[in-house]
């Protein structure tokens, strides 16, 4: 591995960590000495890469926007193509279009030999999902991003219909079900709703309190308390 390759790998490892990572951890993953990690971090900092931290405390990448994008490996291309193919086959028209545009952007920056890999994939996704999965999904995703409350008219598995006001936080894509998770004002607790059983949805102009990230953390803590093995 050349020094340039090693520096790019180091930046990529730092990108993968949201919290400070020690030089020893970085050295173990790169197969180099801790001393070399220290030298490489200083080198990157001198080139303008914003890496915060120090020996013993760990390092955190704050910004690398001035660097050229890292090239994808064959395995990364396989993962991206497989994921985007799944999105284009098993979600609604809005996300399908987004997946196709993303794939085109990726293809535009790849060298010819990797473009060939992307165009001739051997990893395939099952056929198109059922149309019932497309209903209401764009409105739900928009409400999640903008923190708008939503009101549902919902029919449960016992065929009982109710109206709920929800703070939407997560949209789960399962094989046979799309699941909306959020804070239910009626129950004063987190609840799950199958999207195909939503009869009507109205996105309110009213925002729920706090930030989306705070609500997401509350939901994750709730999941962790109920299901200790949840990640």
PDB file of C-alpha atoms in Angstrom:
ATOM      1  CA  UNK A   1       0.000   0.000   0.000  1.00  0.00           C
ATOM      2  CA  UNK A   2       1.407   3.376  -1.009  1.00  0.00           C
ATOM      3  CA  UNK A   3       1.338   6.340   1.363  1.00  0.00           C
ATOM      4  CA  UNK A   4      -1.379   8.001  -0.737  1.00  0.00           C
ATOM      5  CA  UNK A   5      -3.541   4.873  -0.540  1.00  0.00           C
ATOM      6  CA  UNK A   6      -2.910   4.654   3.201  1.00  0.00           C
ATOM      7  CA  UNK A   7      -3.943   8.272   3.759  1.00  0.00           C
ATOM      8  CA  UNK A   8      -7.152   7.759   1.783  1.00  0.00           C
ATOM      9  CA  UNK A   9      -7.914   4.601   3.772  1.00  0.00           C
ATOM     10  CA  UNK A  10      -7.290   6.502   7.006  1.00  0.00           C
ATOM     11  CA  UNK A  11      -9.718   9.249   5.978  1.00  0.00           C
ATOM     12  CA  UNK A  12     -12.301   6.614   5.057  1.00  0.00           C
ATOM     13  CA  UNK A  13     -11.954   4.925   8.456  1.00  0.00           C
ATOM     14  CA  UNK A  14     -12.402   8.256  10.204  1.00  0.00           C
ATOM     15  CA  UNK A  15     -15.483   8.926   8.083  1.00  0.00           C
ATOM     16  CA  UNK A  16     -17.036   5.728   9.449  1.00  0.00           C
ATOM     17  CA  UNK A  17     -16.798   6.878  13.085  1.00  0.00           C
ATOM     18  CA  UNK A  18     -19.173   9.391  14.622  1.00  0.00           C
ATOM     19  CA  UNK A  19     -17.171   9.500  17.860  1.00  0.00           C
ATOM     20  CA  UNK A  20     -13.409   9.772  18.528  1.00  0.00           C
ATOM     21  CA  UNK A  21     -11.433   6.667  17.597  1.00  0.00           C
ATOM     22  CA  UNK A  22      -8.016   5.898  19.066  1.00  0.00           C
ATOM     23  CA  UNK A  23      -4.809   5.657  17.087  1.00  0.00           C
ATOM     24  CA  UNK A  24      -4.479   2.042  18.225  1.00  0.00           C
ATOM     25  CA  UNK A  25      -7.848   1.146  16.702  1.00  0.00           C
ATOM     26  CA  UNK A  26      -6.905   2.867  13.466  1.00  0.00           C
ATOM     27  CA  UNK A  27      -3.522   1.132  13.421  1.00  0.00           C
ATOM     28  CA  UNK A  28      -5.132  -2.274  13.956  1.00  0.00           C
ATOM     29  CA  UNK A  29      -7.577  -1.748  11.091  1.00  0.00           C
ATOM     30  CA  UNK A  30      -4.912  -0.469   8.712  1.00  0.00           C
ATOM     31  CA  UNK A  31      -2.254  -2.989   9.728  1.00  0.00           C
ATOM     32  CA  UNK A  32       0.307  -0.298  10.528  1.00  0.00           C
ATOM     33  CA  UNK A  33       2.016   1.023  13.647  1.00  0.00           C
ATOM     34  CA  UNK A  34       0.518   3.595  15.993  1.00  0.00           C
ATOM     35  CA  UNK A  35       3.501   5.840  15.264  1.00  0.00           C
ATOM     36  CA  UNK A  36       2.635   5.754  11.555  1.00  0.00           C
ATOM     37  CA  UNK A  37      -0.979   6.716  12.363  1.00  0.00           C
ATOM     38  CA  UNK A  38       0.258   9.746  14.290  1.00  0.00           C
ATOM     39  CA  UNK A  39       2.467  10.800  11.370  1.00  0.00           C
ATOM     40  CA  UNK A  40      -0.333  10.278   8.846  1.00  0.00           C
ATOM     41  CA  UNK A  41      -2.815  12.320  10.886  1.00  0.00           C
ATOM     42  CA  UNK A  42      -0.334  15.182  11.111  1.00  0.00           C
ATOM     43  CA  UNK A  43       0.189  14.917   7.341  1.00  0.00           C
ATOM     44  CA  UNK A  44      -3.559  15.081   6.691  1.00  0.00           C
ATOM     45  CA  UNK A  45      -3.979  18.020   9.068  1.00  0.00           C
ATOM     46  CA  UNK A  46      -1.201  19.888   7.249  1.00  0.00           C
ATOM     47  CA  UNK A  47      -3.101  19.320   4.003  1.00  0.00           C
ATOM     48  CA  UNK A  48      -6.159  20.975   5.526  1.00  0.00           C
ATOM     49  CA  UNK A  49      -8.197  17.966   6.615  1.00  0.00           C
ATOM     50  CA  UNK A  50     -10.050  18.922   9.799  1.00  0.00           C
ATOM     51  CA  UNK A  51      -9.185  16.146  12.250  1.00  0.00           C
ATOM     52  CA  UNK A  52      -9.688  16.948  15.918  1.00  0.00           C
ATOM     53  CA  UNK A  53      -8.245  15.080  18.892  1.00  0.00           C
ATOM     54  CA  UNK A  54      -4.923  13.988  20.270  1.00  0.00           C
ATOM     55  CA  UNK A  55      -2.925  10.937  21.292  1.00  0.00           C
ATOM     56  CA  UNK A  56      -4.664   9.033  24.082  1.00  0.00           C
ATOM     57  CA  UNK A  57      -8.021  10.723  23.524  1.00  0.00           C
ATOM     58  CA  UNK A  58      -8.769   9.663  19.973  1.00  0.00           C
ATOM     59  CA  UNK A  59      -9.442  11.428  16.679  1.00  0.00           C
ATOM     60  CA  UNK A  60     -12.582  12.662  14.965  1.00  0.00           C
ATOM     61  CA  UNK A  61     -12.960  13.822  11.366  1.00  0.00           C
ATOM     62  CA  UNK A  62     -14.810  17.147  11.287  1.00  0.00           C
ATOM     63  CA  UNK A  63     -14.551  17.986   7.583  1.00  0.00           C
ATOM     64  CA  UNK A  64     -12.863  16.659   4.456  1.00  0.00           C
ATOM     65  CA  UNK A  65     -14.925  18.587   1.924  1.00  0.00           C
ATOM     66  CA  UNK A  66     -11.925  19.922   0.040  1.00  0.00           C
ATOM     67  CA  UNK A  67     -10.663  16.415  -0.750  1.00  0.00           C
ATOM     68  CA  UNK A  68     -11.697  14.645  -3.959  1.00  0.00           C
ATOM     69  CA  UNK A  69     -14.291  11.909  -3.367  1.00  0.00           C
ATOM     70  CA  UNK A  70     -12.816   8.510  -2.615  1.00  0.00           C
ATOM     71  CA  UNK A  71     -13.100   5.889  -5.324  1.00  0.00           C
ATOM     72  CA  UNK A  72     -15.443   2.985  -4.674  1.00  0.00           C
ATOM     73  CA  UNK A  73     -14.150  -0.570  -4.443  1.00  0.00           C
ATOM     74  CA  UNK A  74     -15.863  -3.421  -6.319  1.00  0.00           C
ATOM     75  CA  UNK A  75     -17.534  -4.573  -3.107  1.00  0.00           C
ATOM     76  CA  UNK A  76     -18.808  -1.050  -2.405  1.00  0.00           C
ATOM     77  CA  UNK A  77     -20.194  -0.814  -5.938  1.00  0.00           C
ATOM     78  CA  UNK A  78     -21.951  -4.175  -5.473  1.00  0.00           C
ATOM     79  CA  UNK A  79     -23.482  -2.924  -2.216  1.00  0.00           C
ATOM     80  CA  UNK A  80     -24.603   0.388  -3.729  1.00  0.00           C
ATOM     81  CA  UNK A  81     -26.051  -1.209  -6.852  1.00  0.00           C
ATOM     82  CA  UNK A  82     -27.882  -3.889  -4.869  1.00  0.00           C
ATOM     83  CA  UNK A  83     -29.333  -1.358  -2.439  1.00  0.00           C
ATOM     84  CA  UNK A  84     -30.424   1.075  -5.135  1.00  0.00           C
ATOM     85  CA  UNK A  85     -31.933  -1.760  -7.171  1.00  0.00           C
ATOM     86  CA  UNK A  86     -33.990  -2.821  -4.151  1.00  0.00           C
ATOM     87  CA  UNK A  87     -35.207   0.763  -3.670  1.00  0.00           C
ATOM     88  CA  UNK A  88     -36.179   1.058  -7.338  1.00  0.00           C
ATOM     89  CA  UNK A  89     -38.224  -2.155  -7.151  1.00  0.00           C
ATOM     90  CA  UNK A  90     -39.799  -2.065  -3.700  1.00  0.00           C
ATOM     91  CA  UNK A  91     -40.649   1.570  -2.945  1.00  0.00           C
ATOM     92  CA  UNK A  92     -42.853   4.289  -4.380  1.00  0.00           C
ATOM     93  CA  UNK A  93     -42.281   6.295  -7.552  1.00  0.00           C
ATOM     94  CA  UNK A  94     -40.582   9.167  -5.728  1.00  0.00           C
ATOM     95  CA  UNK A  95     -37.857   7.008  -4.190  1.00  0.00           C
ATOM     96  CA  UNK A  96     -37.568   4.928  -7.354  1.00  0.00           C
ATOM     97  CA  UNK A  97     -36.714   8.086  -9.293  1.00  0.00           C
ATOM     98  CA  UNK A  98     -34.245   9.161  -6.598  1.00  0.00           C
ATOM     99  CA  UNK A  99     -32.504   5.764  -6.749  1.00  0.00           C
ATOM    100  CA  UNK A 100     -32.158   5.987 -10.527  1.00  0.00           C
ATOM    101  CA  UNK A 101     -30.702   9.503 -10.319  1.00  0.00           C
ATOM    102  CA  UNK A 102     -28.260   8.424  -7.586  1.00  0.00           C
ATOM    103  CA  UNK A 103     -27.122   5.474  -9.684  1.00  0.00           C
ATOM    104  CA  UNK A 104     -26.541   7.767 -12.669  1.00  0.00           C
ATOM    105  CA  UNK A 105     -24.435  10.138 -10.533  1.00  0.00           C
ATOM    106  CA  UNK A 106     -22.325   7.258  -9.247  1.00  0.00           C
ATOM    107  CA  UNK A 107     -21.851   5.907 -12.751  1.00  0.00           C
ATOM    108  CA  UNK A 108     -20.745   9.326 -14.018  1.00  0.00           C
ATOM    109  CA  UNK A 109     -17.705   9.459 -11.698  1.00  0.00           C
ATOM    110  CA  UNK A 110     -16.515   5.873 -12.078  1.00  0.00           C
ATOM    111  CA  UNK A 111     -13.608   4.860 -14.307  1.00  0.00           C
ATOM    112  CA  UNK A 112     -14.466   2.692 -17.287  1.00  0.00           C
ATOM    113  CA  UNK A 113     -13.538  -0.669 -15.734  1.00  0.00           C
ATOM    114  CA  UNK A 114     -15.785  -0.024 -12.711  1.00  0.00           C
ATOM    115  CA  UNK A 115     -18.605   1.354 -14.867  1.00  0.00           C
ATOM    116  CA  UNK A 116     -18.636  -2.037 -16.593  1.00  0.00           C
ATOM    117  CA  UNK A 117     -19.057  -3.695 -13.186  1.00  0.00           C
ATOM    118  CA  UNK A 118     -22.000  -1.425 -12.373  1.00  0.00           C
ATOM    119  CA  UNK A 119     -23.728  -1.987 -15.726  1.00  0.00           C
ATOM    120  CA  UNK A 120     -23.406  -5.773 -15.614  1.00  0.00           C
ATOM    121  CA  UNK A 121     -24.439  -6.717 -12.093  1.00  0.00           C
ATOM    122  CA  UNK A 122     -24.666 -10.366 -11.040  1.00  0.00           C
ATOM    123  CA  UNK A 123     -26.395  -9.511  -7.739  1.00  0.00           C
ATOM    124  CA  UNK A 124     -30.116  -9.356  -8.335  1.00  0.00           C
ATOM    125  CA  UNK A 125     -33.132  -8.247  -6.320  1.00  0.00           C
ATOM    126  CA  UNK A 126     -36.502 -10.015  -6.358  1.00  0.00           C
ATOM    127  CA  UNK A 127     -39.274  -8.709  -8.587  1.00  0.00           C
ATOM    128  CA  UNK A 128     -41.230  -5.512  -8.057  1.00  0.00           C
ATOM    129  CA  UNK A 129     -43.022  -5.099  -4.740  1.00  0.00           C
ATOM    130  CA  UNK A 130     -46.781  -4.866  -4.426  1.00  0.00           C
ATOM    131  CA  UNK A 131     -48.411  -1.564  -5.343  1.00  0.00           C
ATOM    132  CA  UNK A 132     -50.100  -1.331  -1.941  1.00  0.00           C
ATOM    133  CA  UNK A 133     -46.708  -0.439  -0.478  1.00  0.00           C
ATOM    134  CA  UNK A 134     -46.634   2.841  -2.406  1.00  0.00           C
ATOM    135  CA  UNK A 135     -49.652   4.510  -0.800  1.00  0.00           C
ATOM    136  CA  UNK A 136     -48.985   7.437   1.572  1.00  0.00           C
ATOM    137  CA  UNK A 137     -45.200   6.889   1.674  1.00  0.00           C
ATOM    138  CA  UNK A 138     -44.099  10.234   0.124  1.00  0.00           C
ATOM    139  CA  UNK A 139     -46.290  12.220   2.533  1.00  0.00           C
ATOM    140  CA  UNK A 140     -45.005  10.242   5.506  1.00  0.00           C
ATOM    141  CA  UNK A 141     -41.344  10.708   4.552  1.00  0.00           C
ATOM    142  CA  UNK A 142     -41.875  14.429   4.062  1.00  0.00           C
ATOM    143  CA  UNK A 143     -43.557  14.751   7.458  1.00  0.00           C
ATOM    144  CA  UNK A 144     -40.686  12.868   9.105  1.00  0.00           C
ATOM    145  CA  UNK A 145     -38.119  15.242   7.608  1.00  0.00           C
ATOM    146  CA  UNK A 146     -40.065  18.428   8.359  1.00  0.00           C
ATOM    147  CA  UNK A 147     -41.357  17.405  11.860  1.00  0.00           C
ATOM    148  CA  UNK A 148     -45.009  17.895  10.907  1.00  0.00           C
ATOM    149  CA  UNK A 149     -47.648  16.095  12.927  1.00  0.00           C
ATOM    150  CA  UNK A 150     -49.896  13.776  10.941  1.00  0.00           C
ATOM    151  CA  UNK A 151     -53.441  12.597  11.558  1.00  0.00           C
ATOM    152  CA  UNK A 152     -54.330   9.042  10.537  1.00  0.00           C
ATOM    153  CA  UNK A 153     -57.590   7.254  10.033  1.00  0.00           C
ATOM    154  CA  UNK A 154     -56.436   3.735  10.760  1.00  0.00           C
ATOM    155  CA  UNK A 155     -58.019   0.274  10.690  1.00  0.00           C
ATOM    156  CA  UNK A 156     -56.282  -2.292  12.889  1.00  0.00           C
ATOM    157  CA  UNK A 157     -56.114  -6.087  12.483  1.00  0.00           C
ATOM    158  CA  UNK A 158     -59.416  -6.424  14.380  1.00  0.00           C
ATOM    159  CA  UNK A 159     -61.024  -4.146  11.754  1.00  0.00           C
ATOM    160  CA  UNK A 160     -61.511  -1.387  14.338  1.00  0.00           C
ATOM    161  CA  UNK A 161     -61.085   2.108  12.897  1.00  0.00           C
ATOM    162  CA  UNK A 162     -59.689   5.013  14.916  1.00  0.00           C
ATOM    163  CA  UNK A 163     -58.206   8.448  14.348  1.00  0.00           C
ATOM    164  CA  UNK A 164     -54.741   9.166  15.717  1.00  0.00           C
ATOM    165  CA  UNK A 165     -52.444  12.187  15.777  1.00  0.00           C
ATOM    166  CA  UNK A 166     -48.875  11.043  15.418  1.00  0.00           C
ATOM    167  CA  UNK A 167     -45.374  12.487  15.603  1.00  0.00           C
ATOM    168  CA  UNK A 168     -43.768  10.435  12.818  1.00  0.00           C
ATOM    169  CA  UNK A 169     -40.211   9.299  13.461  1.00  0.00           C
ATOM    170  CA  UNK A 170     -39.389   6.086  11.551  1.00  0.00           C
ATOM    171  CA  UNK A 171     -40.632   4.366   8.396  1.00  0.00           C
ATOM    172  CA  UNK A 172     -39.653   0.690   8.333  1.00  0.00           C
ATOM    173  CA  UNK A 173     -39.387  -1.225   5.047  1.00  0.00           C
ATOM    174  CA  UNK A 174     -40.006  -4.923   5.648  1.00  0.00           C
ATOM    175  CA  UNK A 175     -40.542  -7.678   3.072  1.00  0.00           C
ATOM    176  CA  UNK A 176     -44.333  -7.697   3.298  1.00  0.00           C
ATOM    177  CA  UNK A 177     -45.108  -4.640   5.412  1.00  0.00           C
ATOM    178  CA  UNK A 178     -44.238  -0.961   5.594  1.00  0.00           C
ATOM    179  CA  UNK A 179     -44.393   0.178   9.212  1.00  0.00           C
ATOM    180  CA  UNK A 180     -44.832   3.755  10.419  1.00  0.00           C
ATOM    181  CA  UNK A 181     -43.523   4.365  13.937  1.00  0.00           C
ATOM    182  CA  UNK A 182     -44.192   7.491  15.947  1.00  0.00           C
ATOM    183  CA  UNK A 183     -45.373   9.110  19.151  1.00  0.00           C
ATOM    184  CA  UNK A 184     -49.151   8.713  19.486  1.00  0.00           C
ATOM    185  CA  UNK A 185     -50.802  11.649  21.242  1.00  0.00           C
ATOM    186  CA  UNK A 186     -53.827   9.507  22.174  1.00  0.00           C
ATOM    187  CA  UNK A 187     -51.775   6.760  23.870  1.00  0.00           C
ATOM    188  CA  UNK A 188     -48.947   9.049  25.013  1.00  0.00           C
ATOM    189  CA  UNK A 189     -46.498   6.421  23.881  1.00  0.00           C
ATOM    190  CA  UNK A 190     -44.746   5.157  20.773  1.00  0.00           C
ATOM    191  CA  UNK A 191     -46.943   3.083  18.481  1.00  0.00           C
ATOM    192  CA  UNK A 192     -46.534   1.253  15.164  1.00  0.00           C
ATOM    193  CA  UNK A 193     -48.983   1.444  12.245  1.00  0.00           C
ATOM    194  CA  UNK A 194     -49.024  -0.670   9.103  1.00  0.00           C
ATOM    195  CA  UNK A 195     -49.046   1.727   6.168  1.00  0.00           C
ATOM    196  CA  UNK A 196     -51.342  -0.477   4.072  1.00  0.00           C
ATOM    197  CA  UNK A 197     -53.986  -0.164   6.832  1.00  0.00           C
ATOM    198  CA  UNK A 198     -53.957   3.634   6.846  1.00  0.00           C
ATOM    199  CA  UNK A 199     -57.249   4.715   5.264  1.00  0.00           C
ATOM    200  CA  UNK A 200     -56.473   8.416   5.201  1.00  0.00           C
ATOM    201  CA  UNK A 201     -53.590  10.653   6.173  1.00  0.00           C
ATOM    202  CA  UNK A 202     -53.554  14.410   6.715  1.00  0.00           C
ATOM    203  CA  UNK A 203     -50.256  16.230   7.221  1.00  0.00           C
ATOM    204  CA  UNK A 204     -50.739  19.065   9.707  1.00  0.00           C
ATOM    205  CA  UNK A 205     -49.029  22.444   9.550  1.00  0.00           C
ATOM    206  CA  UNK A 206     -48.294  22.011  13.254  1.00  0.00           C
ATOM    207  CA  UNK A 207     -44.806  20.860  14.230  1.00  0.00           C
ATOM    208  CA  UNK A 208     -44.164  18.578  17.154  1.00  0.00           C
ATOM    209  CA  UNK A 209     -41.902  19.981  19.927  1.00  0.00           C
ATOM    210  CA  UNK A 210     -38.151  19.451  19.934  1.00  0.00           C
ATOM    211  CA  UNK A 211     -36.049  18.251  17.019  1.00  0.00           C
ATOM    212  CA  UNK A 212     -36.357  15.180  14.835  1.00  0.00           C
ATOM    213  CA  UNK A 213     -33.070  13.897  16.267  1.00  0.00           C
ATOM    214  CA  UNK A 214     -34.359  14.204  19.834  1.00  0.00           C
ATOM    215  CA  UNK A 215     -37.507  12.254  18.943  1.00  0.00           C
ATOM    216  CA  UNK A 216     -35.450   9.638  17.125  1.00  0.00           C
ATOM    217  CA  UNK A 217     -33.224   9.211  20.189  1.00  0.00           C
ATOM    218  CA  UNK A 218     -36.289   8.812  22.419  1.00  0.00           C
ATOM    219  CA  UNK A 219     -37.616   6.142  20.056  1.00  0.00           C
ATOM    220  CA  UNK A 220     -34.278   4.305  20.013  1.00  0.00           C
ATOM    221  CA  UNK A 221     -34.105   4.410  23.830  1.00  0.00           C
ATOM    222  CA  UNK A 222     -37.661   3.074  23.927  1.00  0.00           C
ATOM    223  CA  UNK A 223     -36.732   0.236  21.583  1.00  0.00           C
ATOM    224  CA  UNK A 224     -33.600  -0.551  23.586  1.00  0.00           C
ATOM    225  CA  UNK A 225     -35.598  -0.718  26.832  1.00  0.00           C
ATOM    226  CA  UNK A 226     -38.197  -3.091  25.322  1.00  0.00           C
ATOM    227  CA  UNK A 227     -35.781  -5.142  23.264  1.00  0.00           C
ATOM    228  CA  UNK A 228     -32.297  -5.234  24.871  1.00  0.00           C
ATOM    229  CA  UNK A 229     -30.803  -6.851  21.764  1.00  0.00           C
ATOM    230  CA  UNK A 230     -32.058  -4.021  19.534  1.00  0.00           C
ATOM    231  CA  UNK A 231     -29.337  -2.106  17.610  1.00  0.00           C
TER     232      UNK A 231
END
